[in-house]
């Protein structure tokens, strides 16, 4: 009985987010087009400085998969701030649903968004970009993306739960999101960095997601796939823990 | 049975005490009105009763459950129409209601039927599949009332359900509420600025000012408690001290240069009063209404201007 109530609540929250997502055609378009756009600009632009453009493009492809997720994580947080602003959050918080359910419902809504984007980019990579793929590397990549999205969206929701104005959220989240992306090794190899920066990159969960993706897609990585996945899973658990706590103490 | 029991309820923000020791018991099936000027603490009180805000001190029992220790049970017993619009404008009316039904765990099979019946109640069937963005303010308000009723709450809170709406829509909404109260046995707590409406609708009224309940009774009794008729006079060097001593004068209030005098049997005693008063420029005699009641209990007028300010704030917040 209680489980059914929770599932229905999760479905409701997911349904709303999915409806809004599909109704805003521009959002659907930009969510799949934007990562590609960045990929080509970076791949060709920065790639032109390297000896082999195709190699560089393949090198950063996993980073761009991770990027789509990092930016949806940011959006998930912005969306909860938006819900506060339009007072829709009151309507959700006054229902008998627990705050934990609300947290996971919101997370699931953004998960759809993140997975559509990153899986689409993966598909484009397989079909058109000549990134080398096997069936198992596609599946392992999808698993990694799923696991990484869970953590990053939770992080977005945590930051969002503390903020009340979209402007404030934009400011704070850029201090979190950009370092996560730029320190992850998405755009450059981490081997030759100065020591202090190495430490920072090790603290960045995206480093492990990108490295894990590289392990299966390129076969070249610092660590193997599994340890990377475990670390990202650990990050997920921590984020979900903090996230449900943050939602319980969230004020309107 | 009592629906709501509030004891010494207090809410302090950093600087202001928004609710300052409210005591109140509301019986099942009552239509209770909370009346007061902007910033009186009405919304804050409702937010505490609906568990969205934690009281600083005091207790509130809603439908038998303590709002602090049993918030989930409280939330399952109540419905709420918020002061600010809270529907998702990108969803249709139907989707907003369906979302609500699912969050309240209504059985799947009953959902569509229930949605139709509440939409009928607020006269919105024709707009069922329009996105809320295309609704007028009044329609959106009605949708939110329908939404609050969808899960058939035992206690229904309405925070300024008619604020900023045109008189016709306002009247409609009150009619819905009244019809509802008759049809379902439900306790209704409504806040409003509109005195006449509260007077017609509510079985009891609590007048709130600066976070305190300053008067609490049925509208008729509150009006009677001002002590008879209202004589409103304006003039120079009025002989107020003498007037105050008259046995039939119950009280005098100064409101922006005018004096409101509550007088027993003004028809008989007016001449005597005016004879004493001095240089009178303007006189008006009327039966008191809730506006006068408010004035007598708070010494301030509940001004129309206040409504506009609050309405503007709403408009700014939602834009
Ligand atoms: N989040 C908040 N932080 C600080 N002060 C607040 C907050 N919310 C309300 N207040 C203050 O608490 C007091 C009561 O506000 P409340 O909204 O309860 O009044 P109200 O009676 O509903 O007024 P209105 O008729 O304008 O809706 C006001 O002085 C208001 O400024
Ligand atoms: Mg209010």
Coordinates of C-alpha atoms and ligand atoms in Angstrom, one line a residue:
Chain A
X1 CA 0.0 0.0 0.0
X2 CA 2.6 2.4 1.0
X3 CA 4.9 1.3 -1.8
X4 CA 2.1 1.8 -4.3
X5 CA 1.6 5.3 -2.9
X6 CA 5.3 6.1 -3.3
X7 CA 5.4 4.7 -6.8
X8 CA 2.4 6.7 -7.9
X9 CA 4.0 9.8 -6.5
X10 CA 7.2 9.1 -8.3
X11 CA 5.4 8.5 -11.5
X12 CA 3.4 11.8 -11.0
X13 CA 6.5 13.8 -10.5
X14 CA 8.3 12.2 -13.4
X15 CA 5.3 12.5 -15.7
X16 CA 5.1 16.2 -15.0
X17 CA 8.7 16.8 -15.8
X18 CA 8.5 14.7 -18.9
X19 CA 5.4 16.4 -20.2
X20 CA 6.9 19.8 -19.7
X21 CA 10.1 18.6 -21.4
X22 CA 8.3 17.3 -24.5
X23 CA 6.0 20.3 -24.7
X24 CA 8.9 22.7 -24.9
X25 CA 10.1 21.8 -28.4
X26 CA 13.0 24.2 -28.1
X27 CA 14.3 22.4 -25.0
X28 CA 14.2 19.0 -26.7
X29 CA 16.0 20.4 -29.7
X30 CA 18.6 22.3 -27.8
X31 CA 19.2 19.4 -25.4
X32 CA 20.3 17.1 -28.3
X33 CA 21.8 19.8 -30.6
X34 CA 23.9 21.7 -28.1
X35 CA 26.3 18.9 -27.1
X36 CA 26.9 18.1 -30.7
X37 CA 27.5 21.8 -31.5
X38 CA 30.1 22.0 -28.7
X39 CA 31.6 18.8 -29.7
X40 CA 32.3 20.0 -33.3
X41 CA 33.5 23.4 -32.2
X42 CA 35.9 22.0 -29.7
X43 CA 36.8 18.9 -31.6
X44 CA 37.7 20.9 -34.8
X45 CA 39.0 24.0 -33.1
X46 CA 41.3 22.6 -30.4
X47 CA 41.8 19.5 -32.5
X48 CA 43.4 21.6 -35.2
X49 CA 46.3 22.4 -32.8
X50 CA 47.0 18.7 -32.5
X51 CA 48.7 16.4 -34.9
X52 CA 45.7 14.2 -35.5
X53 CA 42.3 15.9 -35.5
X54 CA 40.3 12.6 -35.6
X55 CA 42.3 11.3 -32.6
X56 CA 41.6 14.3 -30.6
X57 CA 37.9 14.2 -31.5
X58 CA 37.7 10.6 -30.3
X59 CA 39.7 11.5 -27.2
X60 CA 37.2 14.2 -26.1
X61 CA 34.1 12.2 -27.1
X62 CA 33.7 10.6 -23.7
X63 CA 34.2 14.0 -22.1
X64 CA 31.3 15.4 -24.1
X65 CA 29.1 12.5 -23.1
X66 CA 29.8 13.5 -19.5
X67 CA 29.3 17.1 -20.4
X68 CA 25.7 16.6 -21.4
X69 CA 25.1 15.0 -18.0
X70 CA 26.9 17.8 -16.1
X71 CA 24.8 20.4 -17.7
X72 CA 21.5 18.5 -17.1
X73 CA 22.5 18.3 -13.5
X74 CA 22.8 22.0 -13.5
X75 CA 19.4 22.2 -15.1
X76 CA 17.8 19.9 -12.6
X77 CA 18.8 22.3 -9.8
X78 CA 17.6 25.3 -11.8
X79 CA 14.3 23.6 -12.3
X80 CA 13.7 23.1 -8.6
X81 CA 14.5 26.8 -8.0
X82 CA 12.0 27.6 -10.7
X83 CA 9.4 25.4 -9.0
X84 CA 9.9 27.5 -5.9
X85 CA 9.5 30.7 -7.8
X86 CA 6.3 29.8 -9.5
X87 CA 5.0 28.3 -6.2
X88 CA 4.5 24.9 -7.8
X89 CA 6.7 23.4 -5.1
X90 CA 4.2 24.3 -2.5
X91 CA 1.6 22.2 -4.2
X92 CA 4.0 19.3 -4.2
X93 CA 5.2 19.7 -0.7
X94 CA 1.7 19.9 0.7
X95 CA 0.8 16.5 -0.6
X96 CA 1.2 13.5 1.7
X97 CA 4.3 12.5 -0.3
X98 CA 7.5 12.3 1.8
X99 CA 10.3 14.6 1.0
X100 CA 12.4 11.6 0.1
X101 CA 9.9 10.7 -2.6
X102 CA 9.8 14.2 -3.8
X103 CA 13.6 14.1 -4.1
X104 CA 13.7 10.9 -6.1
X105 CA 10.7 12.0 -8.3
X106 CA 12.5 15.2 -9.2
X107 CA 15.7 13.2 -9.9
X108 CA 13.9 10.8 -12.1
X109 CA 12.4 13.6 -14.1
X110 CA 15.8 15.0 -14.9
X111 CA 17.3 11.6 -15.5
X112 CA 15.0 11.2 -18.5
X113 CA 16.3 14.4 -19.8
X114 CA 19.9 13.5 -19.2
X115 CA 19.7 10.0 -20.6
X116 CA 17.9 11.1 -23.8
X117 CA 20.6 13.6 -24.4
X118 CA 23.6 11.5 -23.7
X119 CA 22.3 8.4 -25.3
X120 CA 21.5 10.4 -28.4
X121 CA 25.0 11.7 -28.5
X122 CA 26.3 8.2 -28.0
X123 CA 24.2 7.0 -30.9
X124 CA 25.5 9.8 -33.1
X125 CA 29.0 8.9 -32.1
X126 CA 28.5 5.3 -33.0
X127 CA 26.7 6.0 -36.3
X128 CA 28.4 9.1 -37.7
X129 CA 31.5 10.1 -35.9
X130 CA 33.6 7.0 -36.4
X131 CA 34.2 6.5 -32.7
X132 CA 35.2 2.9 -32.4
X133 CA 32.5 0.9 -30.6
X134 CA 31.5 -2.6 -29.7
X135 CA 28.2 -3.9 -28.4
X136 CA 29.7 -4.3 -24.9
X137 CA 31.4 -0.9 -24.9
X138 CA 28.0 0.7 -25.8
X139 CA 26.2 -1.0 -22.9
X140 CA 29.0 -0.3 -20.4
X141 CA 29.0 3.4 -21.6
X142 CA 25.2 3.6 -21.1
X143 CA 25.6 2.1 -17.6
X144 CA 28.3 4.6 -16.7
X145 CA 26.3 7.5 -18.0
X146 CA 23.3 6.4 -16.0
X147 CA 25.3 6.1 -12.8
X148 CA 27.0 9.4 -13.4
X149 CA 23.7 11.2 -14.1
X150 CA 22.3 10.0 -10.9
X151 CA 25.0 11.6 -8.9
X152 CA 25.2 14.8 -10.8
X153 CA 21.5 15.4 -10.9
X154 CA 21.4 14.8 -7.1
X155 CA 24.1 17.4 -6.8
X156 CA 22.1 19.9 -8.9
X157 CA 19.0 19.3 -6.7
X158 CA 21.0 19.7 -3.5
X159 CA 22.3 23.1 -4.6
X160 CA 18.9 24.0 -5.9
X161 CA 17.2 23.1 -2.6
X162 CA 19.3 25.7 -0.8
X163 CA 18.7 28.6 -3.3
X164 CA 15.6 30.7 -3.7
X165 CA 16.4 32.9 -6.7
X166 CA 17.2 31.6 -10.2
X167 CA 19.9 34.3 -10.4
X168 CA 21.6 33.2 -7.2
X169 CA 21.4 29.6 -8.4
X170 CA 23.0 30.5 -11.7
X171 CA 25.9 32.2 -9.9
X172 CA 26.5 29.5 -7.4
X173 CA 26.1 26.6 -9.8
X174 CA 28.6 27.9 -12.2
X175 CA 31.2 27.8 -9.4
X176 CA 30.4 24.1 -9.2
X177 CA 29.5 23.0 -12.7
X178 CA 32.4 24.5 -14.6
X179 CA 35.2 23.2 -12.4
X180 CA 33.5 19.8 -12.5
X181 CA 33.6 19.9 -16.3
X182 CA 37.0 21.5 -16.8
X183 CA 38.9 19.5 -14.1
X184 CA 37.5 16.2 -15.4
X185 CA 40.0 15.7 -18.1
X186 CA 37.2 15.9 -20.7
X187 CA 39.3 18.2 -22.9
X188 CA 42.9 17.3 -22.1
X189 CA 44.8 14.4 -20.7
X190 CA 45.5 14.6 -16.9
X191 CA 48.9 12.9 -16.9
X192 CA 51.0 16.0 -17.3
X193 CA 49.2 18.4 -15.0
X194 CA 51.1 20.1 -12.1
X195 CA 50.6 18.3 -8.7
X196 CA 48.1 20.7 -7.1
X197 CA 45.8 20.4 -10.1
X198 CA 46.2 16.6 -10.1
X199 CA 44.7 16.7 -6.6
X200 CA 41.8 18.7 -7.7
X201 CA 41.1 16.4 -10.6
X202 CA 41.1 13.5 -8.3
X203 CA 38.4 15.1 -6.2
X204 CA 36.2 15.6 -9.2
X205 CA 33.7 12.8 -9.7
X206 CA 33.5 13.5 -13.4
X207 CA 37.2 12.5 -13.7
X208 CA 36.2 8.9 -13.0
X209 CA 33.2 9.0 -15.3
X210 CA 35.2 10.3 -18.2
X211 CA 38.1 7.9 -17.4
X212 CA 35.7 4.9 -17.2
X213 CA 34.1 5.9 -20.5
X214 CA 37.5 6.2 -22.1
X215 CA 38.4 2.8 -20.7
X216 CA 35.6 1.1 -22.7
X217 CA 35.4 3.4 -25.7
X218 CA 39.1 4.0 -26.4
X219 CA 40.7 1.2 -24.4
X220 CA 43.1 3.8 -23.0
X221 CA 42.6 5.1 -19.5
X222 CA 44.3 5.8 -16.2
X223 CA 42.2 3.2 -14.3
X224 CA 40.1 0.3 -15.5
X225 CA 36.3 0.6 -16.0
X226 CA 35.1 -1.1 -12.9
X227 CA 37.0 0.9 -10.2
X228 CA 35.9 4.0 -12.0
X229 CA 32.3 2.9 -11.9
X230 CA 32.6 2.0 -8.2
X231 CA 33.9 5.5 -7.4
X232 CA 31.1 7.1 -9.3
X233 CA 28.6 4.8 -7.5
X234 CA 30.1 5.9 -4.2
X235 CA 29.6 9.5 -5.2
X236 CA 25.9 8.6 -6.0
X237 CA 25.3 7.1 -2.7
X238 CA 26.8 10.2 -0.9
X239 CA 24.8 12.6 -3.1
X240 CA 21.5 10.7 -2.5
X241 CA 22.1 10.7 1.1
X242 CA 22.8 14.4 1.3
X243 CA 20.0 15.1 -1.2
X244 CA 17.3 13.5 0.8
X245 CA 18.6 15.3 3.8
X246 CA 18.6 18.6 1.9
X247 CA 15.1 18.1 0.7
X248 CA 13.9 17.4 4.3
X249 CA 15.3 20.7 5.5
X250 CA 14.3 22.6 2.4
X251 CA 12.1 25.7 3.2
X252 CA 10.0 27.5 0.7
Chain B
X1 CA -15.7 17.5 17.2
X2 CA -13.0 20.1 16.8
X3 CA -11.3 20.3 13.5
X4 CA -8.5 22.6 14.5
X5 CA -7.1 23.6 17.8
X6 CA -4.5 26.2 18.0
X7 CA -2.8 27.1 21.3
X8 CA -0.4 30.0 21.7
X9 CA 0.9 29.7 18.2
X10 CA 3.9 31.9 17.4
X11 CA 6.0 32.4 14.3
X12 CA 9.0 34.7 14.4
X13 CA 11.0 35.7 11.4
X14 CA 14.4 37.5 11.9
X15 CA 12.9 40.8 12.7
X16 CA 9.1 40.5 12.7
X17 CA 6.8 38.4 14.8
X18 CA 4.3 37.4 12.1
X19 CA 2.1 35.4 14.4
X20 CA 2.0 36.4 18.0
X21 CA 0.3 33.9 20.2
X22 CA -2.9 32.8 18.5
X23 CA -5.5 30.7 20.3
X24 CA -8.3 29.3 18.3
X25 CA -10.6 26.4 18.1
X26 CA -12.6 25.6 14.9
X27 CA -15.4 23.1 14.9
X28 CA -16.0 20.5 12.2
X29 CA -18.2 21.8 9.4
X30 CA -17.6 25.5 10.2
X31 CA -16.8 28.1 7.5
X32 CA -14.3 30.1 9.4
X33 CA -13.0 33.5 8.1
X34 CA -9.7 35.0 9.0
X35 CA -9.8 38.7 8.4
X36 CA -7.0 41.2 8.6
X37 CA -5.0 43.8 6.8
X38 CA -1.8 43.1 4.7
X39 CA 0.9 41.5 6.9
X40 CA -1.5 40.6 9.7
X41 CA -0.2 37.0 9.7
X42 CA -3.0 35.2 7.9
X43 CA -0.9 33.4 5.4
X44 CA 1.7 32.6 7.9
X45 CA -0.9 31.0 10.1
X46 CA -2.3 28.9 7.3
X47 CA 1.3 27.8 6.3
X48 CA 1.9 26.5 9.8
X49 CA -1.5 24.7 9.9
X50 CA -0.6 23.0 6.6
X51 CA 2.9 22.0 7.9
X52 CA 4.8 24.0 5.3
X53 CA 6.2 26.3 8.0
X54 CA 7.4 25.3 11.4
X55 CA 6.0 27.2 14.3
X56 CA 8.5 29.0 16.6
X57 CA 6.4 27.9 19.5
X58 CA 2.9 26.9 20.5
X59 CA 0.9 23.9 19.2
X60 CA -1.6 23.4 16.4
X61 CA -3.7 20.2 16.1
X62 CA -5.3 19.7 12.7
X63 CA -7.9 16.9 12.3
X64 CA -6.5 15.4 15.5
X65 CA -2.9 15.5 14.5
X66 CA -0.1 17.7 15.7
X67 CA 1.4 19.7 12.8
X68 CA 4.9 19.3 14.1
X69 CA 4.9 15.7 15.2
X70 CA 2.5 14.2 12.6
X71 CA 2.9 16.4 9.5
X72 CA 2.2 13.5 7.1
X73 CA -1.2 12.7 8.7
X74 CA -2.0 16.4 8.7
X75 CA -1.2 16.8 5.0
X76 CA -3.4 13.8 4.2
X77 CA -6.4 15.5 5.9
X78 CA -6.2 18.9 4.2
X79 CA -6.6 20.7 0.9
X80 CA -5.2 24.1 0.2
X81 CA -5.6 27.0 -2.2
X82 CA -2.5 29.1 -1.9
X83 CA -2.6 32.9 -2.0
X84 CA -0.2 32.8 -5.0
X85 CA -1.1 30.8 -8.1
X86 CA 0.7 27.4 -7.9
X87 CA -0.4 25.4 -10.9
X88 CA 2.0 24.6 -13.6
X89 CA 1.2 26.8 -16.6
X90 CA 2.9 24.5 -19.1
X91 CA 0.5 21.6 -18.2
X92 CA -3.2 21.5 -19.2
X93 CA -5.9 21.8 -16.6
X94 CA -6.5 18.1 -16.8
X95 CA -2.8 17.3 -16.3
X96 CA -2.5 19.5 -13.3
X97 CA -5.4 17.7 -11.7
X98 CA -4.2 14.3 -12.7
X99 CA -0.8 15.0 -11.2
X100 CA -2.5 16.1 -8.0
X101 CA -4.7 12.9 -7.9
X102 CA -1.6 10.7 -8.3
X103 CA 0.3 12.5 -5.6
X104 CA -2.7 11.9 -3.3
X105 CA -2.8 8.2 -4.2
X106 CA -6.4 8.2 -5.6
X107 CA -7.3 4.9 -7.2
X108 CA -6.5 5.0 -11.0
X109 CA -10.0 4.1 -12.0
X110 CA -11.6 6.9 -10.1
X111 CA -9.3 9.7 -11.3
X112 CA -10.9 10.7 -14.5
X113 CA -14.4 10.6 -13.1
X114 CA -13.3 12.7 -10.1
X115 CA -11.5 15.2 -12.4
X116 CA -14.7 15.7 -14.4
X117 CA -16.8 16.2 -11.4
X118 CA -14.6 18.9 -9.9
X119 CA -14.1 20.6 -13.2
X120 CA -17.9 20.7 -13.5
X121 CA -18.1 22.3 -10.1
X122 CA -15.9 25.2 -11.1
X123 CA -17.3 25.3 -14.6
X124 CA -14.1 24.5 -16.5
X125 CA -14.9 21.3 -18.5
X126 CA -14.6 23.2 -21.8
X127 CA -11.0 24.2 -21.0
X128 CA -9.9 20.9 -19.6
X129 CA -7.3 20.3 -22.3
X130 CA -6.0 23.8 -22.6
X131 CA -2.6 24.6 -21.1
X132 CA -3.0 26.7 -18.0
X133 CA -1.0 29.5 -19.6
X134 CA -4.1 30.2 -21.7
X135 CA -6.4 30.6 -18.7
X136 CA -7.5 33.9 -17.3
X137 CA -6.6 34.7 -13.6
X138 CA -10.1 33.7 -12.5
X139 CA -10.0 30.4 -14.4
X140 CA -6.7 29.5 -12.9
X141 CA -8.0 30.3 -9.5
X142 CA -11.0 28.1 -10.1
X143 CA -8.8 25.3 -11.3
X144 CA -6.8 25.5 -8.1
X145 CA -9.9 25.4 -6.0
X146 CA -11.0 22.3 -8.0
X147 CA -7.6 20.8 -7.5
X148 CA -7.7 21.4 -3.7
X149 CA -11.0 19.5 -3.6
X150 CA -10.0 16.6 -5.8
X151 CA -8.9 14.4 -2.9
X152 CA -11.9 15.4 -0.8
X153 CA -10.1 16.8 2.2
X154 CA -11.6 17.0 5.6
X155 CA -10.3 20.5 6.0
X156 CA -10.0 23.0 3.2
X157 CA -7.8 26.1 3.5
X158 CA -8.4 29.0 1.1
X159 CA -5.9 31.8 1.2
X160 CA -7.5 34.9 -0.4
X161 CA -9.3 32.8 -3.0
X162 CA -10.8 35.8 -4.7
X163 CA -8.0 38.3 -4.5
X164 CA -7.6 40.4 -7.6
X165 CA -10.6 38.9 -9.4
X166 CA -13.5 40.8 -10.8
X167 CA -16.7 41.1 -8.7
X168 CA -18.6 38.6 -10.9
X169 CA -15.9 35.9 -10.7
X170 CA -15.6 36.6 -7.0
X171 CA -19.2 36.0 -6.5
X172 CA -19.1 32.8 -8.5
X173 CA -16.2 31.5 -6.4
X174 CA -18.0 32.2 -3.2
X175 CA -21.1 30.4 -4.5
X176 CA -19.0 27.4 -5.3
X177 CA -17.5 27.4 -1.8
X178 CA -20.9 27.7 -0.2
X179 CA -22.5 25.0 -2.3
X180 CA -19.5 22.8 -1.5
X181 CA -19.8 23.3 2.2
X182 CA -23.4 22.2 1.9
X183 CA -22.7 19.2 -0.2
X184 CA -19.7 17.7 1.6
X185 CA -19.2 18.0 5.3
X186 CA -16.0 19.9 5.3
X187 CA -14.4 22.4 7.5
X188 CA -13.5 25.5 5.5
X189 CA -11.0 28.2 6.6
X190 CA -10.8 31.1 4.4
X191 CA -8.8 34.4 4.6
X192 CA -10.0 37.5 2.8
X193 CA -9.8 41.2 2.6
X194 CA -13.4 41.5 1.4
X195 CA -15.5 42.2 4.4
X196 CA -18.9 41.9 2.9
X197 CA -18.1 38.5 1.5
X198 CA -16.8 37.2 4.8
X199 CA -19.9 38.6 6.5
X200 CA -22.2 36.7 4.1
X201 CA -20.2 33.4 4.0
X202 CA -18.6 32.7 7.3
X203 CA -20.2 31.2 10.4
X204 CA -17.5 32.7 12.5
X205 CA -14.8 35.3 11.9
X206 CA -11.5 35.9 13.6
X207 CA -10.1 39.4 13.1
X208 CA -6.3 39.3 13.0
X209 CA -4.0 42.3 13.5
X210 CA -0.3 42.2 14.1
X211 CA -0.3 38.5 14.5
X212 CA -3.0 38.5 17.2
X213 CA -6.7 37.6 17.1
X214 CA -8.3 40.8 18.3
X215 CA -11.9 39.7 17.9
X216 CA -13.6 36.4 17.4
X217 CA -17.3 35.6 16.9
X218 CA -20.1 35.3 14.4
X219 CA -20.3 38.3 12.0
X220 CA -23.7 39.3 13.4
X221 CA -22.4 39.3 16.9
X222 CA -19.2 41.1 16.0
X223 CA -21.2 43.8 14.4
X224 CA -23.5 44.1 17.4
X225 CA -20.5 44.3 19.7
X226 CA -19.6 47.7 18.2
X227 CA -22.6 48.9 20.2
X228 CA -25.3 50.1 17.9
X229 CA -25.2 52.6 15.0
X230 CA -22.2 54.3 13.6
X231 CA -22.2 58.1 13.5
X232 CA -19.4 59.4 11.3
X233 CA -18.7 63.1 11.9
X234 CA -16.2 65.6 10.7
X235 CA -15.7 69.1 11.9
X236 CA -13.6 71.8 13.7
X237 CA -13.0 71.9 17.4
X238 CA -15.4 69.1 18.1
X239 CA -16.3 68.7 21.7
X240 CA -15.2 65.1 22.0
X241 CA -14.7 65.0 25.7
X242 CA -18.3 65.9 26.3
X243 CA -19.5 63.4 23.7
X244 CA -17.6 60.6 25.3
X245 CA -19.4 61.1 28.6
X246 CA -22.8 60.7 27.0
X247 CA -24.5 57.5 28.3
X248 CA -25.5 56.2 24.8
X249 CA -22.0 56.7 23.3
X250 CA -20.1 53.4 23.3
X251 CA -16.8 54.5 21.8
X252 CA -15.0 57.0 19.6
X253 CA -12.4 56.3 17.0
X254 CA -10.4 58.8 15.1
X255 CA -9.9 57.8 11.5
X256 CA -8.1 60.2 9.3
X257 CA -9.7 63.4 10.4
X258 CA -13.1 61.9 10.8
X259 CA -14.6 60.5 14.0
X260 CA -16.5 57.3 14.1
X261 CA -18.8 57.3 17.1
X262 CA -20.7 54.2 18.0
X263 CA -24.1 55.2 19.3
X264 CA -27.0 53.3 20.8
X265 CA -30.2 54.0 19.0
X266 CA -28.9 56.9 16.8
X267 CA -32.4 57.8 15.6
X268 CA -33.3 58.9 19.0
X269 CA -30.0 60.3 20.3
X270 CA -28.4 61.9 17.2
X271 CA -29.9 65.4 17.9
X272 CA -28.6 65.4 21.4
X273 CA -25.2 64.3 20.2
X274 CA -25.0 67.0 17.5
X275 CA -26.1 69.6 19.8
X276 CA -23.1 69.0 22.0
X277 CA -20.6 68.3 19.2
X278 CA -19.8 71.9 18.1
X279 CA -18.8 72.9 14.6
X280 CA -19.9 69.9 12.5
X281 CA -19.2 69.9 8.8
X282 CA -20.3 66.4 7.9
X283 CA -22.5 63.8 9.4
X284 CA -23.4 60.3 8.3
X285 CA -25.3 57.7 10.2
X286 CA -25.2 54.0 9.3
X287 CA -25.6 50.5 10.6
X288 CA -22.2 49.1 11.2
X289 CA -20.6 46.4 9.0
X290 CA -17.5 44.4 9.4
X291 CA -15.4 47.3 8.2
X292 CA -16.4 49.2 11.2
X293 CA -15.8 46.2 13.4
X294 CA -12.3 46.0 12.2
X295 CA -11.9 49.7 12.8
X296 CA -13.2 49.5 16.3
X297 CA -10.9 46.6 17.2
X298 CA -7.8 47.8 15.6
X299 CA -8.2 51.6 15.3
X300 CA -7.2 51.3 11.6
X301 CA -9.0 51.1 8.4
X302 CA -8.7 48.1 6.2
X303 CA -8.0 50.0 3.1
X304 CA -8.6 49.2 -0.5
X305 CA -5.1 50.4 -1.1
X306 CA -3.7 47.5 0.8
X307 CA -5.4 45.1 -1.5
X308 CA -3.9 46.8 -4.5
X309 CA -0.4 46.6 -3.1
X310 CA -0.8 43.0 -2.3
X311 CA -2.2 42.3 -5.7
X312 CA 0.7 44.1 -7.4
X313 CA 3.1 42.0 -5.4
X314 CA 1.4 38.9 -6.6
X315 CA 1.6 40.1 -10.1
X316 CA 5.2 40.9 -9.8
X317 CA 6.0 37.6 -8.1
X318 CA 4.3 35.5 -10.7
X319 CA 5.5 37.4 -13.8
Ligands
LIG1 N1 9.6 34.6 4.6 C1 9.5 35.7 5.4 N2 10.5 36.3 5.9 C2 10.4 37.3 6.7 N3 9.2 37.9 7.0 C3 8.1 37.4 6.5 C4 8.2 36.2 5.6 N4 6.9 35.9 5.3 C5 6.1 36.8 5.9 N5 6.8 37.7 6.6 C6 6.2 38.8 7.4 O1 5.3 38.3 8.3 C7 4.2 39.1 8.4 C8 2.9 38.4 8.1 O2 2.8 38.0 6.8 P1 1.7 37.2 6.2 O3 2.0 36.9 4.8 O4 1.3 36.1 7.0 O5 0.5 38.3 6.2 P2 -1.0 38.2 5.5 O6 -1.9 38.5 6.6 O7 -1.1 36.9 4.8 O8 -0.9 39.4 4.5 P3 -1.6 39.6 3.1 O9 -3.0 40.0 3.3 O10 -0.8 40.6 2.5 O11 -1.5 38.3 2.4 C9 4.5 40.3 7.5 O12 5.0 41.4 8.3 C10 5.5 39.8 6.6 O13 6.3 40.8 6.1
LIG2 MG1 -1.5 36.4 2.9

